[in-house]
Amino acid sequence: MSTVLDVIIQILTFSMVFVLVLLGRRALASVLTVRRRLDDRRQRGPAAPASIVRTDTVRNRFLLWVQSATASGGPKEASKLRRDLSLAGFDQPGAPVWYVIVRFSLAIGVPLLLIFGASSAGKPLSGIGAIVLPLVLCGLGLVAPRGVLNSRAEARRLQMEQQFPDALDLMVVCVEAGLGLEAAFVRVAGEVKDSHPRIAEEFGRMSNELTAGRGRSEALRALAERVNVDAVKSFVALLIQTDALGVSIAQSLRTYSIEMRQNRFLKAEEKAMRIPVLITMPLVGCLMPVIVIALLLPPAIDLVRNLGPALTHSQMGNK
């Protein structure tokens, strides 16, 4: 009976602390939102660019309720979260809502699993551990999804950075063969669909935007924002300036492709130059002790064999 009562007390304590923290966060966020809106009205900045992520509305009633219940931040926070999810590959309309559901499920579910698991094992939590451990797990449940999101976005960015030079070389070939820029994007997306799916997906999406009537410069800027790779941003700036100045696109792409190839060679050379420095640490830490022992052990053995009896005889002579 006492075990069940301890578990109930732990659950109630954890629930009360979690609810108080949640309510305090929402109250603080509402105050900050009001102040932010007042500052925006006082200082009108330039119009924000069009969003580069999908803005479809959520139609599921449960997701709408979760969205309205957890919408403590302003439009900037919601836009930033949607952008982060889009960079990580989650560009569905309900992705932010599901992200919030996963965070709160982990924050509540993991501590409850710890409490029930400890009580079912016959070792219920007691003392300060009954409060600290659930709160630590709650914090980890809130932080872990953000870490996974950032790591996935970084992995996708590196993948795009590795795939883009090959797609650029193929685009140069297509443009020099007589294809227009829009047709070149479509052809490259179809050719690299199996080997480079990430770049093919982005090029295909940009082609669909151009087909739907979006301007070329706007579609290119949206591509650069979605990908978030420096090489692609430079490529987009080059195309926009080339289109505005009337320069040959084929020549510009050829020059930029040569520069990209040189940059890849320099990066590979830089990594190769780092190898001796990186190898030095394991060599010093692992091989040097073995070499020192192998060199000094035989003299040490001879010293013990020769000096030991001499010291023994001298002590016996003194006695």
mmCIF file of N, CA and C in Angstrom, residues 134-252:
data_model
loop_
_atom_site.group_PDB
_atom_site.id
_atom_site.type_symbol
_atom_site.label_atom_id
_atom_site.label_comp_id
_atom_site.label_asym_id
_atom_site.label_seq_id
_atom_site.Cartn_x
_atom_site.Cartn_y
_atom_site.Cartn_z
ATOM 1 N N PRO A 134 12.983 12.542 -12.609
ATOM 2 C CA PRO A 134 11.907 12.845 -13.580
ATOM 3 C C PRO A 134 12.064 14.200 -14.254
ATOM 4 N N LEU A 135 12.532 15.209 -13.506
ATOM 5 C CA LEU A 135 12.710 16.527 -14.126
ATOM 6 C C LEU A 135 13.843 16.504 -15.147
ATOM 7 N N VAL A 136 14.910 15.766 -14.855
ATOM 8 C CA VAL A 136 16.012 15.663 -15.823
ATOM 9 C C VAL A 136 15.547 14.964 -17.092
ATOM 10 N N LEU A 137 14.786 13.879 -16.927
ATOM 11 C CA LEU A 137 14.262 13.178 -18.097
ATOM 12 C C LEU A 137 13.267 14.038 -18.868
ATOM 13 N N CYS A 138 12.510 14.851 -18.143
ATOM 14 C CA CYS A 138 11.585 15.771 -18.804
ATOM 15 C C CYS A 138 12.359 16.777 -19.657
ATOM 16 N N GLY A 139 13.438 17.323 -19.102
ATOM 17 C CA GLY A 139 14.258 18.246 -19.884
ATOM 18 C C GLY A 139 14.894 17.588 -21.095
ATOM 19 N N LEU A 140 15.360 16.355 -20.927
ATOM 20 C CA LEU A 140 15.933 15.631 -22.059
ATOM 21 C C LEU A 140 14.889 15.368 -23.133
ATOM 22 N N GLY A 141 13.663 15.050 -22.707
ATOM 23 C CA GLY A 141 12.596 14.835 -23.676
ATOM 24 C C GLY A 141 12.255 16.081 -24.468
ATOM 25 N N LEU A 142 12.427 17.251 -23.863
ATOM 26 C CA LEU A 142 12.182 18.493 -24.575
ATOM 27 C C LEU A 142 13.340 18.882 -25.482
ATOM 28 N N VAL A 143 14.564 18.507 -25.103
ATOM 29 C CA VAL A 143 15.747 18.928 -25.860
ATOM 30 C C VAL A 143 16.085 17.940 -26.972
ATOM 31 N N ALA A 144 15.818 16.646 -26.759
ATOM 32 C CA ALA A 144 16.234 15.622 -27.725
ATOM 33 C C ALA A 144 15.649 15.833 -29.121
ATOM 34 N N PRO A 145 14.352 16.151 -29.286
ATOM 35 C CA PRO A 145 13.839 16.379 -30.649
ATOM 36 C C PRO A 145 14.545 17.506 -31.385
ATOM 37 N N ARG A 146 14.888 18.570 -30.678
ATOM 38 C CA ARG A 146 15.614 19.664 -31.329
ATOM 39 C C ARG A 146 16.996 19.212 -31.791
ATOM 40 N N GLY A 147 17.682 18.387 -30.974
ATOM 41 C CA GLY A 147 18.978 17.867 -31.392
ATOM 42 C C GLY A 147 18.871 16.974 -32.614
ATOM 43 N N VAL A 148 17.856 16.104 -32.632
ATOM 44 C CA VAL A 148 17.650 15.244 -33.801
ATOM 45 C C VAL A 148 17.336 16.076 -35.035
ATOM 46 N N LEU A 149 16.525 17.115 -34.860
ATOM 47 C CA LEU A 149 16.167 17.992 -35.981
ATOM 48 C C LEU A 149 17.397 18.700 -36.541
ATOM 49 N N ASN A 150 18.243 19.210 -35.666
ATOM 50 C CA ASN A 150 19.448 19.910 -36.131
ATOM 51 C C ASN A 150 20.423 18.955 -36.823
ATOM 52 N N SER A 151 20.579 17.757 -36.267
ATOM 53 C CA SER A 151 21.502 16.795 -36.887
ATOM 54 C C SER A 151 20.991 16.338 -38.248
ATOM 55 N N ARG A 152 19.683 16.163 -38.375
ATOM 56 C CA ARG A 152 19.121 15.761 -39.670
ATOM 57 C C ARG A 152 19.264 16.886 -40.704
ATOM 58 N N ALA A 153 19.032 18.126 -40.270
ATOM 59 C CA ALA A 153 19.198 19.257 -41.189
ATOM 60 C C ALA A 153 20.649 19.394 -41.636
ATOM 61 N N GLU A 154 21.593 19.196 -40.717
ATOM 62 C CA GLU A 154 23.006 19.279 -41.070
ATOM 63 C C GLU A 154 23.407 18.153 -42.016
ATOM 64 N N ALA A 155 22.861 16.945 -41.792
ATOM 65 C CA ALA A 155 23.160 15.824 -42.686
ATOM 66 C C ALA A 155 22.624 16.080 -44.091
ATOM 67 N N ARG A 156 21.422 16.620 -44.178
ATOM 68 C CA ARG A 156 20.852 16.929 -45.494
ATOM 69 C C ARG A 156 21.635 18.052 -46.179
ATOM 70 N N ARG A 157 22.114 19.019 -45.415
ATOM 71 C CA ARG A 157 22.893 20.106 -46.003
ATOM 72 C C ARG A 157 24.216 19.573 -46.563
ATOM 73 N N LEU A 158 24.881 18.697 -45.812
ATOM 74 C CA LEU A 158 26.128 18.111 -46.299
ATOM 75 C C LEU A 158 25.888 17.245 -47.527
ATOM 76 N N GLN A 159 24.769 16.515 -47.522
ATOM 77 C CA GLN A 159 24.441 15.694 -48.678
ATOM 78 C C GLN A 159 24.228 16.552 -49.919
ATOM 79 N N MET A 160 23.505 17.662 -49.762
ATOM 80 C CA MET A 160 23.296 18.561 -50.885
ATOM 81 C C MET A 160 24.603 19.194 -51.343
ATOM 82 N N GLU A 161 25.471 19.535 -50.403
ATOM 83 C CA GLU A 161 26.754 20.135 -50.759
ATOM 84 C C GLU A 161 27.612 19.163 -51.553
ATOM 85 N N GLN A 162 27.517 17.874 -51.281
ATOM 86 C CA GLN A 162 28.282 16.881 -52.022
ATOM 87 C C GLN A 162 27.659 16.572 -53.380
ATOM 88 N N GLN A 163 26.341 16.661 -53.486
ATOM 89 C CA GLN A 163 25.660 16.293 -54.721
ATOM 90 C C GLN A 163 25.605 17.432 -55.739
ATOM 91 N N PHE A 164 25.685 18.673 -55.283
ATOM 92 C CA PHE A 164 25.464 19.798 -56.190
ATOM 93 C C PHE A 164 26.512 19.915 -57.294
ATOM 94 N N PRO A 165 27.826 19.746 -57.045
ATOM 95 C CA PRO A 165 28.798 19.904 -58.148
ATOM 96 C C PRO A 165 28.551 18.956 -59.308
ATOM 97 N N ASP A 166 28.157 17.702 -59.035
ATOM 98 C CA ASP A 166 27.883 16.764 -60.130
ATOM 99 C C ASP A 166 26.675 17.227 -60.945
ATOM 100 N N ALA A 167 25.634 17.706 -60.246
ATOM 101 C CA ALA A 167 24.466 18.210 -60.961
ATOM 102 C C ALA A 167 24.811 19.455 -61.762
ATOM 103 N N LEU A 168 25.721 20.285 -61.255
ATOM 104 C CA LEU A 168 26.128 21.489 -61.979
ATOM 105 C C LEU A 168 26.861 21.131 -63.266
ATOM 106 N N ASP A 169 27.744 20.128 -63.221
ATOM 107 C CA ASP A 169 28.440 19.707 -64.437
ATOM 108 C C ASP A 169 27.454 19.209 -65.489
ATOM 109 N N LEU A 170 26.467 18.443 -65.057
ATOM 110 C CA LEU A 170 25.459 17.955 -65.996
ATOM 111 C C LEU A 170 24.626 19.106 -66.546
ATOM 112 N N MET A 171 24.345 20.110 -65.725
ATOM 113 C CA MET A 171 23.574 21.260 -66.203
ATOM 114 C C MET A 171 24.371 22.050 -67.238
ATOM 115 N N VAL A 172 25.685 22.159 -67.044
ATOM 116 C CA VAL A 172 26.525 22.845 -68.026
ATOM 117 C C VAL A 172 26.449 22.136 -69.368
ATOM 118 N N VAL A 173 26.494 20.819 -69.340
ATOM 119 C CA VAL A 173 26.401 20.045 -70.578
ATOM 120 C C VAL A 173 25.051 20.277 -71.258
ATOM 121 N N CYS A 174 23.978 20.294 -70.473
ATOM 122 C CA CYS A 174 22.643 20.480 -71.042
ATOM 123 C C CYS A 174 22.483 21.870 -71.660
ATOM 124 N N VAL A 175 22.971 22.893 -70.962
ATOM 125 C CA VAL A 175 22.835 24.260 -71.482
ATOM 126 C C VAL A 175 23.693 24.455 -72.718
ATOM 127 N N GLU A 176 24.911 23.915 -72.715
ATOM 128 C CA GLU A 176 25.761 24.049 -73.893
ATOM 129 C C GLU A 176 25.225 23.247 -75.074
ATOM 130 N N ALA A 177 24.400 22.230 -74.805
ATOM 131 C CA ALA A 177 23.790 21.455 -75.888
ATOM 132 C C ALA A 177 22.597 22.163 -76.512
ATOM 133 N N GLY A 178 22.157 23.279 -75.920
ATOM 134 C CA GLY A 178 21.073 24.050 -76.518
ATOM 135 C C GLY A 178 19.803 24.100 -75.716
ATOM 136 N N LEU A 179 19.739 23.459 -74.567
ATOM 137 C CA LEU A 179 18.530 23.500 -73.742
ATOM 138 C C LEU A 179 18.440 24.824 -73.000
ATOM 139 N N GLY A 180 17.208 25.272 -72.758
ATOM 140 C CA GLY A 180 17.004 26.442 -71.933
ATOM 141 C C GLY A 180 17.223 26.112 -70.467
ATOM 142 N N LEU A 181 17.223 27.160 -69.635
ATOM 143 C CA LEU A 181 17.522 26.946 -68.219
ATOM 144 C C LEU A 181 16.446 26.095 -67.547
ATOM 145 N N GLU A 182 15.169 26.383 -67.826
ATOM 146 C CA GLU A 182 14.084 25.595 -67.225
ATOM 147 C C GLU A 182 14.141 24.146 -67.692
ATOM 148 N N ALA A 183 14.367 23.937 -68.991
ATOM 149 C CA ALA A 183 14.466 22.567 -69.511
ATOM 150 C C ALA A 183 15.687 21.853 -68.954
ATOM 151 N N ALA A 184 16.766 22.602 -68.704
ATOM 152 C CA ALA A 184 17.962 21.988 -68.124
ATOM 153 C C ALA A 184 17.699 21.510 -66.706
ATOM 154 N N PHE A 185 16.956 22.301 -65.924
ATOM 155 C CA PHE A 185 16.609 21.864 -64.564
ATOM 156 C C PHE A 185 15.777 20.583 -64.610
ATOM 157 N N VAL A 186 14.828 20.526 -65.520
ATOM 158 C CA VAL A 186 13.984 19.327 -65.629
ATOM 159 C C VAL A 186 14.819 18.122 -66.043
ATOM 160 N N ARG A 187 15.711 18.299 -67.001
ATOM 161 C CA ARG A 187 16.527 17.185 -67.489
ATOM 162 C C ARG A 187 17.490 16.698 -66.414
ATOM 163 N N VAL A 188 18.124 17.631 -65.721
ATOM 164 C CA VAL A 188 19.054 17.234 -64.660
ATOM 165 C C VAL A 188 18.318 16.511 -63.536
ATOM 166 N N ALA A 189 17.131 17.002 -63.168
ATOM 167 C CA ALA A 189 16.348 16.340 -62.117
ATOM 168 C C ALA A 189 15.992 14.914 -62.510
ATOM 169 N N GLY A 190 15.686 14.695 -63.793
ATOM 170 C CA GLY A 190 15.367 13.344 -64.235
ATOM 171 C C GLY A 190 16.573 12.430 -64.311
ATOM 172 N N GLU A 191 17.742 12.991 -64.670
ATOM 173 C CA GLU A 191 18.935 12.174 -64.842
ATOM 174 C C GLU A 191 19.541 11.744 -63.508
ATOM 175 N N VAL A 192 19.507 12.621 -62.527
ATOM 176 C CA VAL A 192 20.171 12.321 -61.245
ATOM 177 C C VAL A 192 19.175 11.866 -60.182
ATOM 178 N N LYS A 193 18.005 11.438 -60.599
ATOM 179 C CA LYS A 193 16.979 11.056 -59.639
ATOM 180 C C LYS A 193 17.401 9.883 -58.773
ATOM 181 N N ASP A 194 18.118 8.916 -59.352
ATOM 182 C CA ASP A 194 18.520 7.726 -58.593
ATOM 183 C C ASP A 194 19.823 7.934 -57.826
ATOM 184 N N SER A 195 20.777 8.620 -58.434
ATOM 185 C CA SER A 195 22.076 8.789 -57.790
ATOM 186 C C SER A 195 22.105 9.951 -56.800
ATOM 187 N N HIS A 196 21.358 11.019 -57.102
ATOM 188 C CA HIS A 196 21.332 12.201 -56.250
ATOM 189 C C HIS A 196 19.877 12.606 -55.994
ATOM 190 N N PRO A 197 19.174 11.863 -55.152
ATOM 191 C CA PRO A 197 17.734 12.128 -54.976
ATOM 192 C C PRO A 197 17.432 13.472 -54.348
ATOM 193 N N ARG A 198 18.309 13.952 -53.466
ATOM 194 C CA ARG A 198 18.039 15.216 -52.782
ATOM 195 C C ARG A 198 18.050 16.401 -53.751
ATOM 196 N N ILE A 199 19.090 16.496 -54.588
ATOM 197 C CA ILE A 199 19.178 17.591 -55.547
ATOM 198 C C ILE A 199 18.119 17.444 -56.620
ATOM 199 N N ALA A 200 17.783 16.207 -56.977
ATOM 200 C CA ALA A 200 16.721 15.995 -57.970
ATOM 201 C C ALA A 200 15.371 16.468 -57.434
ATOM 202 N N GLU A 201 15.114 16.217 -56.152
ATOM 203 C CA GLU A 201 13.861 16.672 -55.554
ATOM 204 C C GLU A 201 13.758 18.202 -55.554
ATOM 205 N N GLU A 202 14.844 18.880 -55.204
ATOM 206 C CA GLU A 202 14.818 20.343 -55.159
ATOM 207 C C GLU A 202 14.696 20.937 -56.558
ATOM 208 N N PHE A 203 15.415 20.390 -57.523
ATOM 209 C CA PHE A 203 15.307 20.886 -58.894
ATOM 210 C C PHE A 203 13.916 20.631 -59.465
ATOM 211 N N GLY A 204 13.350 19.464 -59.156
ATOM 212 C CA GLY A 204 11.999 19.181 -59.621
ATOM 213 C C GLY A 204 10.966 20.108 -59.009
ATOM 214 N N ARG A 205 11.147 20.425 -57.745
ATOM 215 C CA ARG A 205 10.214 21.351 -57.093
ATOM 216 C C ARG A 205 10.319 22.748 -57.687
ATOM 217 N N MET A 206 11.546 23.178 -57.986
ATOM 218 C CA MET A 206 11.699 24.488 -58.607
ATOM 219 C C MET A 206 11.102 24.506 -60.014
ATOM 220 N N SER A 207 11.229 23.406 -60.743
ATOM 221 C CA SER A 207 10.623 23.324 -62.070
ATOM 222 C C SER A 207 9.106 23.396 -61.993
ATOM 223 N N ASN A 208 8.537 22.764 -60.993
ATOM 224 C CA ASN A 208 7.085 22.853 -60.816
ATOM 225 C C ASN A 208 6.646 24.276 -60.486
ATOM 226 N N GLU A 209 7.441 24.991 -59.693
ATOM 227 C CA GLU A 209 7.114 26.384 -59.386
ATOM 228 C C GLU A 209 7.173 27.253 -60.636
ATOM 229 N N LEU A 210 8.176 27.011 -61.482
ATOM 230 C CA LEU A 210 8.257 27.772 -62.729
ATOM 231 C C LEU A 210 7.094 27.443 -63.657
ATOM 232 N N THR A 211 6.703 26.174 -63.689
ATOM 233 C CA THR A 211 5.566 25.787 -64.524
ATOM 234 C C THR A 211 4.274 26.409 -64.019
ATOM 235 N N ALA A 212 4.164 26.561 -62.689
ATOM 236 C CA ALA A 212 2.953 27.144 -62.114
ATOM 237 C C ALA A 212 2.867 28.653 -62.317
ATOM 238 N N GLY A 213 3.920 29.284 -62.852
ATOM 239 C CA GLY A 213 3.873 30.706 -63.139
ATOM 240 C C GLY A 213 4.706 31.578 -62.228
ATOM 241 N N ARG A 214 5.491 30.993 -61.351
ATOM 242 C CA ARG A 214 6.334 31.799 -60.478
ATOM 243 C C ARG A 214 7.521 32.346 -61.255
ATOM 244 N N GLY A 215 7.960 33.547 -60.911
ATOM 245 C CA GLY A 215 9.095 34.148 -61.595
ATOM 246 C C GLY A 215 10.369 33.362 -61.390
ATOM 247 N N ARG A 216 11.269 33.474 -62.378
ATOM 248 C CA ARG A 216 12.503 32.701 -62.294
ATOM 249 C C ARG A 216 13.346 33.125 -61.098
ATOM 250 N N SER A 217 13.498 34.433 -60.874
ATOM 251 C CA SER A 217 14.317 34.907 -59.758
ATOM 252 C C SER A 217 13.727 34.482 -58.413
ATOM 253 N N GLU A 218 12.393 34.540 -58.287
ATOM 254 C CA GLU A 218 11.751 34.132 -57.031
ATOM 255 C C GLU A 218 11.937 32.640 -56.797
ATOM 256 N N ALA A 219 11.774 31.846 -57.841
ATOM 257 C CA ALA A 219 11.954 30.396 -57.693
ATOM 258 C C ALA A 219 13.392 30.048 -57.343
ATOM 259 N N LEU A 220 14.350 30.760 -57.925
ATOM 260 C CA LEU A 220 15.756 30.499 -57.613
ATOM 261 C C LEU A 220 16.078 30.894 -56.177
ATOM 262 N N ARG A 221 15.566 32.036 -55.740
ATOM 263 C CA ARG A 221 15.801 32.443 -54.349
ATOM 264 C C ARG A 221 15.165 31.456 -53.370
ATOM 265 N N ALA A 222 13.973 30.962 -53.707
ATOM 266 C CA ALA A 222 13.335 29.963 -52.846
ATOM 267 C C ALA A 222 14.155 28.680 -52.791
ATOM 268 N N LEU A 223 14.761 28.299 -53.923
ATOM 269 C CA LEU A 223 15.642 27.128 -53.940
ATOM 270 C C LEU A 223 16.835 27.329 -53.012
ATOM 271 N N ALA A 224 17.450 28.515 -53.070
ATOM 272 C CA ALA A 224 18.603 28.781 -52.208
ATOM 273 C C ALA A 224 18.217 28.760 -50.739
ATOM 274 N N GLU A 225 17.031 29.280 -50.397
ATOM 275 C CA GLU A 225 16.592 29.287 -49.003
ATOM 276 C C GLU A 225 16.265 27.880 -48.510
ATOM 277 N N ARG A 226 15.682 27.068 -49.362
ATOM 278 C CA ARG A 226 15.342 25.695 -48.952
ATOM 279 C C ARG A 226 16.573 24.849 -48.738
ATOM 280 N N VAL A 227 17.561 25.021 -49.603
ATOM 281 C CA VAL A 227 18.753 24.176 -49.545
ATOM 282 C C VAL A 227 19.710 24.637 -48.446
ATOM 283 N N ASN A 228 19.910 25.962 -48.328
ATOM 284 C CA ASN A 228 20.778 26.542 -47.295
ATOM 285 C C ASN A 228 22.215 26.048 -47.441
ATOM 286 N N VAL A 229 22.721 26.073 -48.678
ATOM 287 C CA VAL A 229 24.103 25.704 -48.980
ATOM 288 C C VAL A 229 24.751 26.899 -49.664
ATOM 289 N N ASP A 230 25.960 27.240 -49.247
ATOM 290 C CA ASP A 230 26.632 28.423 -49.783
ATOM 291 C C ASP A 230 26.868 28.314 -51.287
ATOM 292 N N ALA A 231 27.230 27.127 -51.750
ATOM 293 C CA ALA A 231 27.490 26.958 -53.179
ATOM 294 C C ALA A 231 26.224 27.190 -53.998
ATOM 295 N N VAL A 232 25.099 26.702 -53.502
ATOM 296 C CA VAL A 232 23.835 26.891 -54.222
ATOM 297 C C VAL A 232 23.414 28.361 -54.179
ATOM 298 N N LYS A 233 23.649 29.034 -53.054
ATOM 299 C CA LYS A 233 23.330 30.462 -52.973
ATOM 300 C C LYS A 233 24.151 31.267 -53.974
ATOM 301 N N SER A 234 25.424 30.938 -54.095
ATOM 302 C CA SER A 234 26.255 31.617 -55.090
ATOM 303 C C SER A 234 25.790 31.303 -56.505
ATOM 304 N N PHE A 235 25.378 30.072 -56.722
ATOM 305 C CA PHE A 235 24.862 29.667 -58.038
ATOM 306 C C PHE A 235 23.596 30.439 -58.376
ATOM 307 N N VAL A 236 22.702 30.604 -57.413
ATOM 308 C CA VAL A 236 21.473 31.349 -57.633
ATOM 309 C C VAL A 236 21.769 32.821 -57.919
ATOM 310 N N ALA A 237 22.678 33.407 -57.141
ATOM 311 C CA ALA A 237 23.057 34.805 -57.388
ATOM 312 C C ALA A 237 23.665 34.976 -58.782
ATOM 313 N N LEU A 238 24.463 34.000 -59.209
ATOM 314 C CA LEU A 238 25.051 34.051 -60.547
ATOM 315 C C LEU A 238 23.980 34.015 -61.626
ATOM 316 N N LEU A 239 23.004 33.129 -61.500
ATOM 317 C CA LEU A 239 21.953 33.027 -62.506
ATOM 318 C C LEU A 239 21.101 34.296 -62.553
ATOM 319 N N ILE A 240 20.782 34.843 -61.386
ATOM 320 C CA ILE A 240 19.962 36.058 -61.355
ATOM 321 C C ILE A 240 20.708 37.228 -62.001
ATOM 322 N N GLN A 241 22.001 37.385 -61.664
ATOM 323 C CA GLN A 241 22.766 38.468 -62.270
ATOM 324 C C GLN A 241 22.980 38.249 -63.759
ATOM 325 N N THR A 242 23.192 36.999 -64.167
ATOM 326 C CA THR A 242 23.356 36.698 -65.585
ATOM 327 C C THR A 242 22.089 37.012 -66.357
ATOM 328 N N ASP A 243 20.947 36.654 -65.779
ATOM 329 C CA ASP A 243 19.671 36.936 -66.433
ATOM 330 C C ASP A 243 19.409 38.434 -66.505
ATOM 331 N N ALA A 244 19.811 39.169 -65.463
ATOM 332 C CA ALA A 244 19.559 40.620 -65.458
ATOM 333 C C ALA A 244 20.483 41.365 -66.409
ATOM 334 N N LEU A 245 21.730 40.910 -66.555
ATOM 335 C CA LEU A 245 22.699 41.602 -67.399
ATOM 336 C C LEU A 245 22.707 41.115 -68.841
ATOM 337 N N GLY A 246 22.062 39.981 -69.096
ATOM 338 C CA GLY A 246 22.018 39.477 -70.459
ATOM 339 C C GLY A 246 23.270 38.752 -70.901
ATOM 340 N N VAL A 247 24.060 38.250 -69.959
ATOM 341 C CA VAL A 247 25.280 37.516 -70.294
ATOM 342 C C VAL A 247 24.918 36.086 -70.673
ATOM 343 N N SER A 248 25.805 35.431 -71.394
ATOM 344 C CA SER A 248 25.578 34.044 -71.801
ATOM 345 C C SER A 248 25.528 33.135 -70.574
ATOM 346 N N ILE A 249 24.434 32.405 -70.421
ATOM 347 C CA ILE A 249 24.274 31.504 -69.273
ATOM 348 C C ILE A 249 25.251 30.338 -69.359
ATOM 349 N N ALA A 250 25.480 29.839 -70.585
ATOM 350 C CA ALA A 250 26.378 28.695 -70.744
ATOM 351 C C ALA A 250 27.800 29.046 -70.310
ATOM 352 N N GLN A 251 28.279 30.227 -70.712
ATOM 353 C CA GLN A 251 29.623 30.631 -70.328
ATOM 354 C C GLN A 251 29.735 30.866 -68.832
ATOM 355 N N SER A 252 28.707 31.466 -68.246
ATOM 356 C CA SER A 252 28.730 31.707 -66.799
ATOM 357 C C SER A 252 28.737 30.397 -66.030
#
